[in-house]
XYZ file of C-alpha atoms in Angstrom:
260
model
C 0.000 0.000 0.000
C 2.840 2.391 0.834
C 4.568 1.537 -2.446
C 1.415 2.460 -4.415
C 1.129 5.808 -2.584
C 4.780 6.536 -3.260
C 4.416 5.622 -6.924
C 1.314 7.852 -7.159
C 3.192 10.814 -5.612
C 6.087 10.377 -8.023
C 3.666 10.235 -10.951
C 1.977 13.483 -9.893
C 5.383 15.127 -9.454
C 6.428 14.092 -12.972
C 3.124 15.354 -14.414
C 3.488 18.720 -12.618
C 7.046 19.190 -13.849
C 5.978 18.360 -17.398
C 3.130 20.876 -17.289
C 5.482 23.537 -15.922
C 8.026 22.831 -18.665
C 5.414 22.997 -21.412
C 4.032 26.256 -19.985
C 7.471 27.893 -19.954
C 8.164 26.745 -23.522
C 4.804 28.095 -24.660
C 5.338 31.492 -22.964
C 8.891 31.957 -24.232
C 7.945 33.290 -27.712
C 5.351 35.647 -26.212
C 7.909 37.058 -23.779
C 10.392 37.451 -26.602
C 7.835 39.381 -28.634
C 6.985 41.645 -25.670
C 10.619 42.652 -25.114
C 11.169 46.425 -25.609
C 12.750 47.508 -28.862
C 15.566 50.032 -28.468
C 15.939 52.210 -31.567
C 19.324 52.832 -33.131
C 20.196 56.184 -34.670
C 22.680 56.234 -37.499
C 24.267 59.220 -39.251
C 25.640 58.683 -42.729
C 27.019 60.594 -45.678
C 25.896 59.587 -49.160
C 26.923 60.855 -52.553
C 24.862 63.686 -54.018
C 22.733 62.712 -56.984
C 21.921 66.246 -58.183
C 22.990 69.879 -57.503
C 19.986 70.443 -55.213
C 21.385 67.913 -52.755
C 24.687 69.795 -52.625
C 22.893 73.109 -52.000
C 20.849 71.527 -49.207
C 24.005 70.157 -47.567
C 25.643 73.583 -47.701
C 22.554 75.189 -46.153
C 22.635 72.685 -43.293
C 26.346 73.401 -42.759
C 25.711 77.158 -42.674
C 22.815 76.674 -40.244
C 24.961 74.609 -37.860
C 27.687 77.266 -38.039
C 25.203 80.013 -37.176
C 23.847 77.962 -34.258
C 27.365 77.502 -32.887
C 27.890 81.280 -33.057
C 24.474 82.099 -31.580
C 25.787 82.811 -28.023
C 28.382 85.242 -29.381
C 25.759 86.920 -31.587
C 23.394 87.258 -28.632
C 26.080 88.730 -26.376
C 27.871 91.032 -28.816
C 25.141 92.308 -31.129
C 22.323 92.934 -28.656
C 21.762 94.813 -25.415
C 22.814 91.805 -23.302
C 26.331 93.101 -22.535
C 25.177 96.398 -21.045
C 22.383 94.810 -19.017
C 24.385 91.976 -17.488
C 27.314 94.280 -16.601
C 25.011 96.763 -14.843
C 23.267 93.995 -12.910
C 26.660 92.663 -11.822
C 27.595 96.153 -10.608
C 24.416 96.241 -8.541
C 25.282 92.969 -6.817
C 28.876 94.060 -6.164
C 27.719 97.400 -4.785
C 25.390 95.654 -2.366
C 28.249 93.295 -1.350
C 25.828 90.388 -1.031
C 28.326 87.874 -2.464
C 26.277 85.514 -4.646
C 22.834 86.977 -3.967
C 21.089 87.093 -6.376
C 22.737 84.005 -7.923
C 24.350 84.117 -11.354
C 21.472 82.133 -12.848
C 18.978 84.771 -11.721
C 21.040 87.686 -13.043
C 21.672 86.030 -16.410
C 18.021 85.012 -16.721
C 16.871 88.557 -15.949
C 19.420 89.943 -18.412
C 18.171 87.569 -21.112
C 14.529 88.538 -20.684
C 15.378 92.242 -20.580
C 17.377 91.706 -23.766
C 14.373 90.058 -25.411
C 12.252 93.034 -24.342
C 14.688 95.640 -25.659
C 15.392 93.778 -28.908
C 11.751 92.836 -29.625
C 11.122 95.702 -32.126
C 14.360 94.915 -33.951
C 13.661 91.199 -34.161
C 10.104 91.869 -35.248
C 11.441 93.967 -38.117
C 13.826 91.142 -39.050
C 10.953 88.674 -39.016
C 8.696 90.844 -41.186
C 11.263 91.992 -43.732
C 13.537 88.967 -44.052
C 12.475 85.749 -42.326
C 8.855 85.453 -43.401
C 9.508 86.367 -47.070
C 12.349 83.834 -47.114
C 10.152 81.083 -45.650
C 7.495 81.855 -48.275
C 10.100 81.503 -51.002
C 9.908 85.150 -52.057
C 13.560 85.938 -51.284
C 16.824 84.067 -51.935
C 19.007 83.273 -48.987
C 21.654 85.972 -49.453
C 19.102 88.729 -49.983
C 17.221 87.585 -46.860
C 20.450 87.806 -44.845
C 21.118 91.301 -46.170
C 17.619 92.437 -45.234
C 17.912 90.850 -41.767
C 21.128 92.760 -41.118
C 19.525 96.162 -41.740
C 17.426 96.437 -38.511
C 20.259 95.007 -36.417
C 22.759 97.470 -37.864
C 20.336 100.338 -37.204
C 20.081 99.275 -33.555
C 23.863 99.115 -33.219
C 24.332 102.499 -34.915
C 21.892 104.139 -32.483
C 23.924 102.899 -29.507
C 27.465 103.324 -30.871
C 29.538 106.390 -30.104
C 31.032 108.186 -33.091
C 34.444 108.216 -31.407
C 34.510 104.410 -31.087
C 33.303 103.936 -34.659
C 35.967 106.304 -35.923
C 38.639 104.320 -34.076
C 37.821 101.027 -35.781
C 37.289 102.652 -39.182
C 40.753 104.197 -39.027
C 42.367 100.997 -37.740
C 40.711 98.804 -40.380
C 42.072 100.891 -43.237
C 38.758 101.136 -45.087
C 37.910 104.397 -46.867
C 36.082 106.980 -44.821
C 32.389 106.054 -45.113
C 30.033 108.642 -46.541
C 26.947 107.093 -44.904
C 26.160 104.392 -42.319
C 25.542 101.859 -45.096
C 29.205 102.160 -46.100
C 30.412 100.984 -42.686
C 31.310 97.259 -42.771
C 29.631 95.062 -40.188
C 32.944 93.700 -38.907
C 33.901 97.312 -38.065
C 30.552 98.206 -36.511
C 30.344 95.262 -34.082
C 33.496 95.970 -31.980
C 32.673 99.697 -31.896
C 29.199 98.834 -30.621
C 30.604 96.492 -27.959
C 33.019 98.998 -26.416
C 30.315 101.683 -26.509
C 28.023 99.336 -24.594
C 30.742 98.628 -22.043
C 31.425 102.329 -21.455
C 27.726 103.069 -20.945
C 27.437 100.085 -18.578
C 30.401 101.291 -16.505
C 28.928 104.791 -16.317
C 25.670 103.394 -14.957
C 27.608 101.151 -12.584
C 29.554 104.122 -11.201
C 26.329 106.010 -10.474
C 24.922 102.918 -8.737
C 28.034 102.556 -6.559
C 27.988 106.111 -5.144
C 25.215 105.792 -2.489
C 26.528 102.447 -1.250
C 30.083 103.811 -0.919
C 28.694 106.687 1.151
C 27.014 104.204 3.503
C 30.265 102.234 3.854
C 32.216 105.412 4.669
C 29.677 106.548 7.284
C 29.616 103.136 8.982
C 33.435 102.899 8.935
C 33.760 106.391 10.475
C 31.284 105.565 13.240
C 33.051 102.318 14.079
C 36.446 104.039 14.188
C 35.104 106.775 16.464
C 33.728 104.088 18.805
C 37.050 102.255 18.820
C 35.656 99.127 17.189
C 38.589 98.632 14.830
C 38.337 94.840 14.750
C 34.696 94.812 13.594
C 34.425 94.666 9.767
C 32.481 97.723 8.524
C 31.030 95.652 5.656
C 29.201 93.416 8.097
C 27.487 96.412 9.722
C 26.794 98.355 6.521
C 25.284 95.407 4.619
C 21.840 95.549 6.335
C 21.679 99.314 5.823
C 22.535 99.011 2.124
C 19.896 96.332 1.626
C 17.365 98.459 3.541
C 18.161 101.508 1.398
C 17.924 99.464 -1.808
C 14.544 98.043 -0.810
C 13.127 101.381 0.384
C 13.920 103.171 -2.892
C 12.690 100.157 -4.940
C 16.145 99.611 -6.352
C 15.409 96.900 -8.894
C 12.666 99.027 -10.416
C 14.995 102.010 -10.712
C 17.862 99.969 -12.171
C 15.699 98.232 -14.773
C 13.955 101.509 -15.631
C 17.309 103.218 -16.146
C 18.498 100.385 -18.380
C 15.368 100.501 -20.521
C 15.451 104.307 -20.803
C 19.085 104.167 -21.897
C 17.930 102.527 -25.143
C 15.265 105.155 -25.956
């Protein structure tokens, strides 16, 4: 009787293992089909079959070159330089170390740049970009039209003395009109004009905070507290003064008015 029970148990064990094996074999293809497919991206270069393919390749190359120079174009040919320098002067005058952080100052400078340059970029979009996208202008003519509003903006904010410097150093003939000034001469003259204006605004911003530092230092010296850093005492007063006069509003307003 015990032998029969043992044989029956072994038989059920064999049957269970067989069912389990068949189930795993049956589910294997389904699991293989459900496996995630990871795409592969390939980049290749093929031979051009017609001149249009060559022109398209050159356009892509020019576009990538422009994108790589986009940060320099944004910094040097817009109002970004003046704005970010003035905002840095404000933070240094307050002596708050990294407050506001660099990310905040650069972000604010970028959005103020977009605000100041909006009319210029709108003119570029209407006169050059949209006609080019509609196929009404060739590429070179679209670039020439796009440069006109940008050059006008740079001319309005470039000092004649700086422009004369680069014209004389470049060796080009004396221009009779602004259209005769090459762009590679106009850009550096515009940049140093922006830097001078930014430093002038920064000097004006520094004056009230220097006065506070001098007053606090004089009071501490008269009280004999020579070991106490005057900056530590003057910092709350400078922040209080900046908040009471609504400093950020005044600084941003002065920056915007400097372009009108």
